Amino acid sequence: MGENGAGKSTLGKILAGIHRPDEGRVEIKGVARHFRSPREAQRAGVAIVHQELSFCPNLSVAENVCLSDLPRRFGRVDWRRLEERAQSHLDAIGADCDVREELGRLSPGRMQMVQVAAALATGADIFVLDEPTSSLSASEARRLEELIGTLRKRGATIIYVSHRMDEIFRFCDTVTVMRDSQHVATMPLAQTNEGDLVRLMIGRTWQKLFPEHVERAPGPECLRVEELSSPGKFRSISFSLRAGEVVGMAGLVGAGRSEVALGIFGLDARMTGGVFVAGRKAAVRCPRDAMALGIGLVSEDRKKQGLVLGMECGSNITLSSLDRLSRHGVIRLAKERSVIADFFQKLQVKAASPQVSAQTLSGGNQQKLVLAKWLARQCRILILDEPTRGVDVGAKAEIHRLIDELAAAGLAVLMISSELPEVLNLSTRVIVMRNGRIAGRLDRAEATQERVMQLMAGQNVPSLQAIPENVLVA
Amino acid sequence: MKTDQPALLNAESSQGLSTVTAARHPRFKETGLLGVVLALGLLLSLFCGTLEVPNRDTGGIVTVNKFLRADNLGNLAKNTSFFAIMAVGATFVIITGGIDLSVGSMYCLAAVCGAMFLNHFGPRGPGAGASPFWVVPGAIAICLGTGTLCGLLNGLGVVFLRVHPFVITLGTMAIYRGVAFVMTKAQAYTHFPAQFTDGLIRYEINWQGANLYPVPLAIMLGVTALAGWYLKHAVTGRHIFAVGGNEQASLFSGLPVNRVKVKVYAFSGLAAGVAAMIMLGYYGSASSDAGKGYELDVIAAAVVGGASLVGGRGTALGALLGALIIQMINNGIIILNIDQNYSQIIIGAVIVLAVLLDRINDTLREKRMARSALAAKESRQEGASQIEQSRPTP
């Protein structure tokens, strides 16, 4: 177990030979092994079922199951034997699916089953399951649970990576907690309880900061969303955002936080519900609409969605506000240069010059460019999705300070973050999401690491019992 | 930012300013290409040998350099102009990460439409004797209009059908040529009004006893300069680079991605129309065979000129120089009396070589940048310690 980014998946990948460890060793049945490739790990009997389904969706189920060892005859694939073998592996785990079906057409749950069958097909007796239920529905998760039972009876060892409390307590015998890429504790589950685990996962004590904006009275309401829903992503999300506030949004990976952000920014065509800006209902169908309303989004993946990496740093800053820096469609280069120099100064962007391409900058400075892009646009509502991911400590402190300043200057900020201290320190209020729903709202005074973690992981706490469990799962 | 910024935003600015002003080096991206052009020119003028031609004014025989001869250079400029103009258009498309295979066909269709119009009002057509004051602008409008319309259809197809531009333009490449073929019934159209040909595009000047046609050259330079200016100074120009550099980020930044795409394809069509107009005026005829296979020469010119097929990179001047290099090689093969059959092999090799050189150049530049980034990092670390000393965290 462990928080987001604790290093669970990385450890799993080392076990399966995908990543190579810098030091240390892996012992299997008392023998030290060094896997140089997933193939070697497979031969040693280690199989991994990945968090993100990693298969060839264009091939048939049978081919996927036996992908690592296709039966051959005279150098060509022996289809009959292939299908028989795949069928037998699928039968062994009680998965009923057509081996000739294309994998991409199956439901996520079925695909997961196929992955497990493929892991079985390698003849493994050690399985690493990395968050296997994160993409499954409730009934599919139950089938997976049965499957794990079957595997255990056959004498397999299962390493189950998860941050869901209930699963850990149902499936596992021993638990190892990781935090900040380090081993924290290993103990039999019988000797522990949920509260202890949460404390171990959080671990750190930290001093709560009191940023400037918290002391000012929030201004009028800037953004209100009502009953936002998007099939398969999130349901009934309602909250409001006032000028001068930082609202933190906490939750586990896959809780639907980023999806809500994208929805508000006009990037989810299937979203229903109302978005109100300054009290007026707004139709946001694309990012341009959102921008016209003064909304800016610093997205989670700055390399893919935030920056044009090959373009100059300066051009990245002014990319969204060129209409304001131009006359009759012609950029006023002198004005643009002064705006760029201004933001380089204000945000302390460290680059050789505004003309170097954005890809040469460090993560923290790249993030500053994205922030500067929206500040140059003079947006009033800023949605920050993991604003300090992949940013070094110094730049992180600078970005935190900046967020505080912006709120103090009257911007409404919605900050999605997986880092609890960040959320707790900077937020005026905290919204916790779980399984695509709002699991709880906490004021700054109420928000402690334990409370937020409990809400995130879905441990039953008094405030949560008001919502029926079946609704939460759906 | 508004005026009521808190003090923190304005503090500690001196350092940031120094890093901004340091190391400002606008780089001229076409230096390498210019070098290649000059080197090729030097080689050709040294090795092409001489030719004895009669001097028209004196009647005597003079010895001239085969390559540097005014006639040859004029011819080279004329040949380059068609391709360079289309390559500039193709470069716009390529910068957005797209590709336009239909340039040759758009060129053909625009030429054929213009030719039918000019033939109709030409000396032997039914509309003979019409005033050139509207026939000539009409012909220009038809060429450019047809090209733009074809390009617009390409762009709309790419945006709304969401099919890869390679496929869309592969399809329209056949369709446009087919339309041209049906329209002309495979006939060639000639006999244009002289005001359009000799009076405009084929306007002739005599210089040192050679006949030169400056109009195609002037149009080429004009188009290139305008396009270069547009890419650097226009909002849409910047958007073109952004869309090609990272389409998703452009969308997330609220850029009109679809509009930009439609515009570049329309521009590629317009460029093909301009080239068609020059061709009509210069040769005075057109048929449905015009511009066959040009798409590859045009794309080659753009790529040699430094446009990256991945998108996000390319310049108008580069496209011109790319077209010039290819035409110089073609020209060299002729004046050096190399077997014509080898020309394709040589040009193919040059394309691959050019792209390879470009990549090596890129790697070197990246290394330089990494070094400067490292230097910046070091200065940042110094700066960070200064900040820490000057102001404790809140």
Tab-separated table of N, CA and C in Angstrom, chain B residues 278-369:
chain	number	residue	atom	x	y	z
B	278	ILE	N	1.603	31.360	-63.463
B	278	ILE	CA	2.899	31.642	-64.078
B	278	ILE	C	3.137	30.696	-65.249
B	279	MET	N	2.822	29.430	-65.004
B	279	MET	CA	3.043	28.433	-66.051
B	279	MET	C	2.230	28.774	-67.299
B	280	LEU	N	0.953	29.157	-67.112
B	280	LEU	CA	0.089	29.501	-68.240
B	280	LEU	C	0.672	30.642	-69.045
B	281	GLY	N	1.075	31.686	-68.305
B	281	GLY	CA	1.589	32.865	-68.990
B	281	GLY	C	2.899	32.579	-69.681
B	282	TYR	N	3.716	31.737	-69.073
B	282	TYR	CA	5.037	31.507	-69.621
B	282	TYR	C	4.990	30.581	-70.830
B	283	TYR	N	4.261	29.484	-70.701
B	283	TYR	CA	4.245	28.511	-71.800
B	283	TYR	C	3.098	28.745	-72.774
B	284	GLY	N	2.073	29.462	-72.325
B	284	GLY	CA	0.970	29.756	-73.227
B	284	GLY	C	0.106	28.560	-73.573
B	285	SER	N	0.157	27.497	-72.780
B	285	SER	CA	-0.752	26.367	-73.026
B	285	SER	C	-0.843	25.533	-71.759
B	286	ALA	N	-1.896	24.721	-71.706
B	286	ALA	CA	-2.017	23.806	-70.570
B	286	ALA	C	-2.861	22.619	-70.984
B	287	SER	N	-2.559	21.485	-70.403
B	287	SER	CA	-3.384	20.299	-70.639
B	287	SER	C	-3.544	19.571	-69.310
B	288	SER	N	-4.334	18.516	-69.318
B	288	SER	CA	-4.601	17.801	-68.069
B	288	SER	C	-3.387	16.997	-67.606
B	289	ASP	N	-2.304	17.058	-68.361
B	289	ASP	CA	-1.084	16.379	-67.924
B	289	ASP	C	-0.180	17.283	-67.089
B	290	ALA	N	-0.545	18.553	-67.021
B	290	ALA	CA	0.335	19.521	-66.370
B	290	ALA	C	0.595	19.125	-64.920
B	291	GLY	N	1.829	19.282	-64.507
B	291	GLY	CA	2.164	19.104	-63.094
B	291	GLY	C	2.103	17.687	-62.592
B	292	LYS	N	2.224	16.737	-63.496
B	292	LYS	CA	2.177	15.345	-63.041
B	292	LYS	C	3.444	15.024	-62.253
B	293	GLY	N	3.282	14.482	-61.066
B	293	GLY	CA	4.455	14.117	-60.264
B	293	GLY	C	5.098	15.284	-59.552
B	294	TYR	N	4.511	16.488	-59.691
B	294	TYR	CA	5.113	17.645	-59.032
B	294	TYR	C	5.056	17.529	-57.514
B	295	GLU	N	4.022	16.816	-57.003
B	295	GLU	CA	3.847	16.797	-55.547
B	295	GLU	C	5.133	16.339	-54.844
B	296	LEU	N	5.796	15.350	-55.433
B	296	LEU	CA	6.984	14.842	-54.758
B	296	LEU	C	8.140	15.835	-54.836
B	297	ASP	N	8.283	16.495	-55.980
B	297	ASP	CA	9.331	17.513	-56.080
B	297	ASP	C	9.088	18.644	-55.090
B	298	VAL	N	7.808	19.006	-54.972
B	298	VAL	CA	7.456	20.116	-54.081
B	298	VAL	C	7.727	19.746	-52.626
B	299	ILE	N	7.291	18.553	-52.237
B	299	ILE	CA	7.525	18.123	-50.858
B	299	ILE	C	9.022	17.989	-50.610
B	300	ALA	N	9.725	17.462	-51.624
B	300	ALA	CA	11.174	17.325	-51.487
B	300	ALA	C	11.814	18.690	-51.261
B	301	ALA	N	11.377	19.694	-52.031
B	301	ALA	CA	11.943	21.031	-51.865
B	301	ALA	C	11.695	21.537	-50.455
B	302	ALA	N	10.466	21.327	-49.953
B	302	ALA	CA	10.143	21.802	-48.605
B	302	ALA	C	11.010	21.102	-47.569
B	303	VAL	N	11.190	19.802	-47.753
B	303	VAL	CA	11.949	19.028	-46.767
B	303	VAL	C	13.434	19.382	-46.822
B	304	VAL	N	13.968	19.501	-48.041
B	304	VAL	CA	15.364	19.928	-48.172
B	304	VAL	C	15.515	21.306	-47.535
B	305	GLY	N	14.470	22.101	-47.648
B	305	GLY	CA	14.496	23.448	-47.088
B	305	GLY	C	14.318	23.496	-45.590
B	306	GLY	N	14.286	22.338	-44.933
B	306	GLY	CA	14.296	22.327	-43.476
B	306	GLY	C	12.945	22.151	-42.807
B	307	ALA	N	11.869	21.939	-43.594
B	307	ALA	CA	10.586	21.683	-42.956
B	307	ALA	C	10.598	20.270	-42.397
B	308	SER	N	10.079	20.136	-41.168
B	308	SER	CA	10.071	18.818	-40.541
B	308	SER	C	8.714	18.173	-40.741
B	309	LEU	N	8.726	16.939	-41.267
B	309	LEU	CA	7.453	16.265	-41.536
B	309	LEU	C	6.704	15.938	-40.247
B	310	VAL	N	7.410	15.996	-39.118
B	310	VAL	CA	6.738	15.779	-37.838
B	310	VAL	C	5.935	17.016	-37.446
B	311	GLY	N	6.274	18.134	-38.049
B	311	GLY	CA	5.553	19.356	-37.763
B	311	GLY	C	6.342	20.288	-36.869
B	312	GLY	N	5.904	21.560	-36.855
B	312	GLY	CA	6.487	22.522	-35.940
B	312	GLY	C	7.716	23.239	-36.452
B	313	ARG	N	8.211	22.860	-37.635
B	313	ARG	CA	9.438	23.480	-38.113
B	313	ARG	C	9.384	23.692	-39.622
B	314	GLY	N	9.936	24.808	-40.064
B	314	GLY	CA	9.998	25.098	-41.486
B	314	GLY	C	9.982	26.591	-41.711
B	315	THR	N	10.567	27.028	-42.834
B	315	THR	CA	10.548	28.455	-43.149
B	315	THR	C	10.250	28.626	-44.632
B	316	ALA	N	9.754	29.814	-44.984
B	316	ALA	CA	9.437	30.091	-46.380
B	316	ALA	C	10.719	30.203	-47.197
B	317	LEU	N	11.707	30.911	-46.645
B	317	LEU	CA	12.971	31.062	-47.370
B	317	LEU	C	13.627	29.699	-47.561
B	318	GLY	N	13.510	28.844	-46.557
B	318	GLY	CA	14.061	27.500	-46.677
B	318	GLY	C	13.437	26.755	-47.843
B	319	ALA	N	12.117	26.895	-47.994
B	319	ALA	CA	11.426	26.223	-49.093
B	319	ALA	C	11.961	26.713	-50.426
B	320	LEU	N	12.160	28.027	-50.520
B	320	LEU	CA	12.686	28.586	-51.766
B	320	LEU	C	14.074	28.014	-52.057
B	321	LEU	N	14.919	28.014	-51.031
B	321	LEU	CA	16.284	27.523	-51.230
B	321	LEU	C	16.275	26.028	-51.541
B	322	GLY	N	15.355	25.292	-50.901
B	322	GLY	CA	15.236	23.863	-51.189
B	322	GLY	C	14.897	23.645	-52.659
B	323	ALA	N	13.920	24.418	-53.141
B	323	ALA	CA	13.535	24.292	-54.553
B	323	ALA	C	14.701	24.676	-55.451
B	324	LEU	N	15.429	25.721	-55.057
B	324	LEU	CA	16.567	26.178	-55.860
B	324	LEU	C	17.646	25.100	-55.935
B	325	ILE	N	17.909	24.452	-54.792
B	325	ILE	CA	18.952	23.420	-54.780
B	325	ILE	C	18.563	22.289	-55.737
B	326	ILE	N	17.319	21.860	-55.661
B	326	ILE	CA	16.892	20.761	-56.532
B	326	ILE	C	16.982	21.176	-58.003
B	327	GLN	N	16.558	22.392	-58.290
B	327	GLN	CA	16.632	22.841	-59.685
B	327	GLN	C	18.072	23.022	-60.143
B	328	MET	N	18.952	23.436	-59.243
B	328	MET	CA	20.363	23.581	-59.610
B	328	MET	C	20.948	22.230	-59.966
B	329	ILE	N	20.543	21.217	-59.228
B	329	ILE	CA	21.055	19.877	-59.539
B	329	ILE	C	20.528	19.429	-60.906
B	330	ASN	N	19.239	19.649	-61.124
B	330	ASN	CA	18.659	19.325	-62.431
B	330	ASN	C	19.419	20.048	-63.540
B	331	ASN	N	19.646	21.343	-63.312
B	331	ASN	CA	20.328	22.177	-64.276
B	331	ASN	C	21.754	21.676	-64.507
B	332	GLY	N	22.407	21.325	-63.394
B	332	GLY	CA	23.776	20.837	-63.482
B	332	GLY	C	23.865	19.567	-64.302
B	333	ILE	N	22.901	18.684	-64.107
B	333	ILE	CA	22.915	17.427	-64.850
B	333	ILE	C	22.840	17.698	-66.352
B	334	ILE	N	22.072	18.724	-66.704
B	334	ILE	CA	21.953	19.041	-68.126
B	334	ILE	C	23.242	19.663	-68.651
B	335	ILE	N	23.730	20.683	-67.948
B	335	ILE	CA	24.896	21.385	-68.525
B	335	ILE	C	26.180	20.579	-68.391
B	336	LEU	N	26.205	19.631	-67.446
B	336	LEU	CA	27.402	18.793	-67.349
B	336	LEU	C	27.325	17.595	-68.290
B	337	ASN	N	26.250	17.542	-69.053
B	337	ASN	CA	26.036	16.436	-69.981
B	337	ASN	C	26.041	15.068	-69.300
B	338	ILE	N	25.482	15.027	-68.108
B	338	ILE	CA	25.324	13.730	-67.450
B	338	ILE	C	24.064	13.099	-68.029
B	339	ASP	N	24.097	11.793	-68.159
B	339	ASP	CA	22.941	11.071	-68.671
B	339	ASP	C	21.696	11.445	-67.850
B	340	GLN	N	20.669	11.909	-68.523
B	340	GLN	CA	19.423	12.338	-67.873
B	340	GLN	C	18.850	11.275	-66.939
B	341	ASN	N	19.107	10.021	-67.296
B	341	ASN	CA	18.516	8.947	-66.503
B	341	ASN	C	19.037	8.915	-65.078
B	342	TYR	N	20.212	9.548	-64.877
B	342	TYR	CA	20.780	9.534	-63.534
B	342	TYR	C	20.173	10.608	-62.639
B	343	SER	N	19.446	11.539	-63.234
B	343	SER	CA	19.020	12.706	-62.464
B	343	SER	C	18.178	12.301	-61.255
B	344	GLN	N	17.292	11.346	-61.458
B	344	GLN	CA	16.420	10.960	-60.343
B	344	GLN	C	17.219	10.358	-59.204
B	345	ILE	N	18.227	9.542	-59.569
B	345	ILE	CA	19.039	8.914	-58.531
B	345	ILE	C	19.752	9.990	-57.723
B	346	ILE	N	20.325	10.959	-58.434
B	346	ILE	CA	21.083	12.010	-57.744
B	346	ILE	C	20.162	12.824	-56.851
B	347	ILE	N	19.001	13.208	-57.386
B	347	ILE	CA	18.093	14.041	-56.595
B	347	ILE	C	17.598	13.289	-55.369
B	348	GLY	N	17.277	12.013	-55.559
B	348	GLY	CA	16.843	11.204	-54.418
B	348	GLY	C	17.897	11.181	-53.329
B	349	ALA	N	19.144	10.969	-53.746
B	349	ALA	CA	20.239	10.918	-52.769
B	349	ALA	C	20.386	12.253	-52.061
B	350	VAL	N	20.236	13.344	-52.816
B	350	VAL	CA	20.386	14.670	-52.220
B	350	VAL	C	19.327	14.911	-51.149
B	351	ILE	N	18.092	14.457	-51.413
B	351	ILE	CA	17.020	14.666	-50.433
B	351	ILE	C	17.375	13.990	-49.114
B	352	VAL	N	17.775	12.717	-49.219
B	352	VAL	CA	18.104	11.986	-47.996
B	352	VAL	C	19.279	12.650	-47.287
B	353	LEU	N	20.274	13.053	-48.062
B	353	LEU	CA	21.462	13.682	-47.497
B	353	LEU	C	21.092	14.982	-46.780
B	354	ALA	N	20.228	15.765	-47.419
B	354	ALA	CA	19.857	17.055	-46.838
B	354	ALA	C	19.184	16.862	-45.492
B	355	VAL	N	18.256	15.902	-45.439
B	355	VAL	CA	17.540	15.682	-44.193
B	355	VAL	C	18.490	15.173	-43.121
B	356	LEU	N	19.425	14.329	-43.549
B	356	LEU	CA	20.410	13.790	-42.616
B	356	LEU	C	21.269	14.915	-42.031
B	357	LEU	N	21.744	15.793	-42.907
B	357	LEU	CA	22.569	16.914	-42.465
B	357	LEU	C	21.800	17.788	-41.492
B	358	ASP	N	20.517	17.973	-41.820
B	358	ASP	CA	19.671	18.802	-40.978
B	358	ASP	C	19.575	18.218	-39.581
B	359	ARG	N	19.471	16.871	-39.544
B	359	ARG	CA	19.334	16.241	-38.240
B	359	ARG	C	20.629	16.351	-37.445
B	360	ILE	N	21.745	16.187	-38.136
B	360	ILE	CA	23.025	16.322	-37.445
B	360	ILE	C	23.148	17.729	-36.870
B	361	ASN	N	22.759	18.699	-37.680
B	361	ASN	CA	22.774	20.093	-37.249
B	361	ASN	C	21.908	20.277	-36.002
B	362	ASP	N	20.749	19.613	-36.018
B	362	ASP	CA	19.818	19.685	-34.891
B	362	ASP	C	20.429	19.121	-33.622
B	363	THR	N	21.083	17.961	-33.776
B	363	THR	CA	21.686	17.325	-32.611
B	363	THR	C	22.737	18.247	-32.010
B	364	LEU	N	23.508	18.879	-32.892
B	364	LEU	CA	24.525	19.794	-32.392
B	364	LEU	C	23.884	20.950	-31.643
B	365	ARG	N	22.766	21.446	-32.220
B	365	ARG	CA	22.101	22.575	-31.583
B	365	ARG	C	21.563	22.166	-30.215
B	366	GLU	N	20.996	20.952	-30.160
B	366	GLU	CA	20.470	20.482	-28.885
B	366	GLU	C	21.563	20.414	-27.835
B	367	LYS	N	22.744	19.919	-28.289
B	367	LYS	CA	23.852	19.822	-27.338
B	367	LYS	C	24.219	21.203	-26.827
B	368	ARG	N	24.240	22.163	-27.766
B	368	ARG	CA	24.546	23.534	-27.362
B	368	ARG	C	23.533	24.024	-26.334
B	369	MET	N	22.256	23.711	-26.627
B	369	MET	CA	21.199	24.177	-25.731
B	369	MET	C	21.313	23.521	-24.371
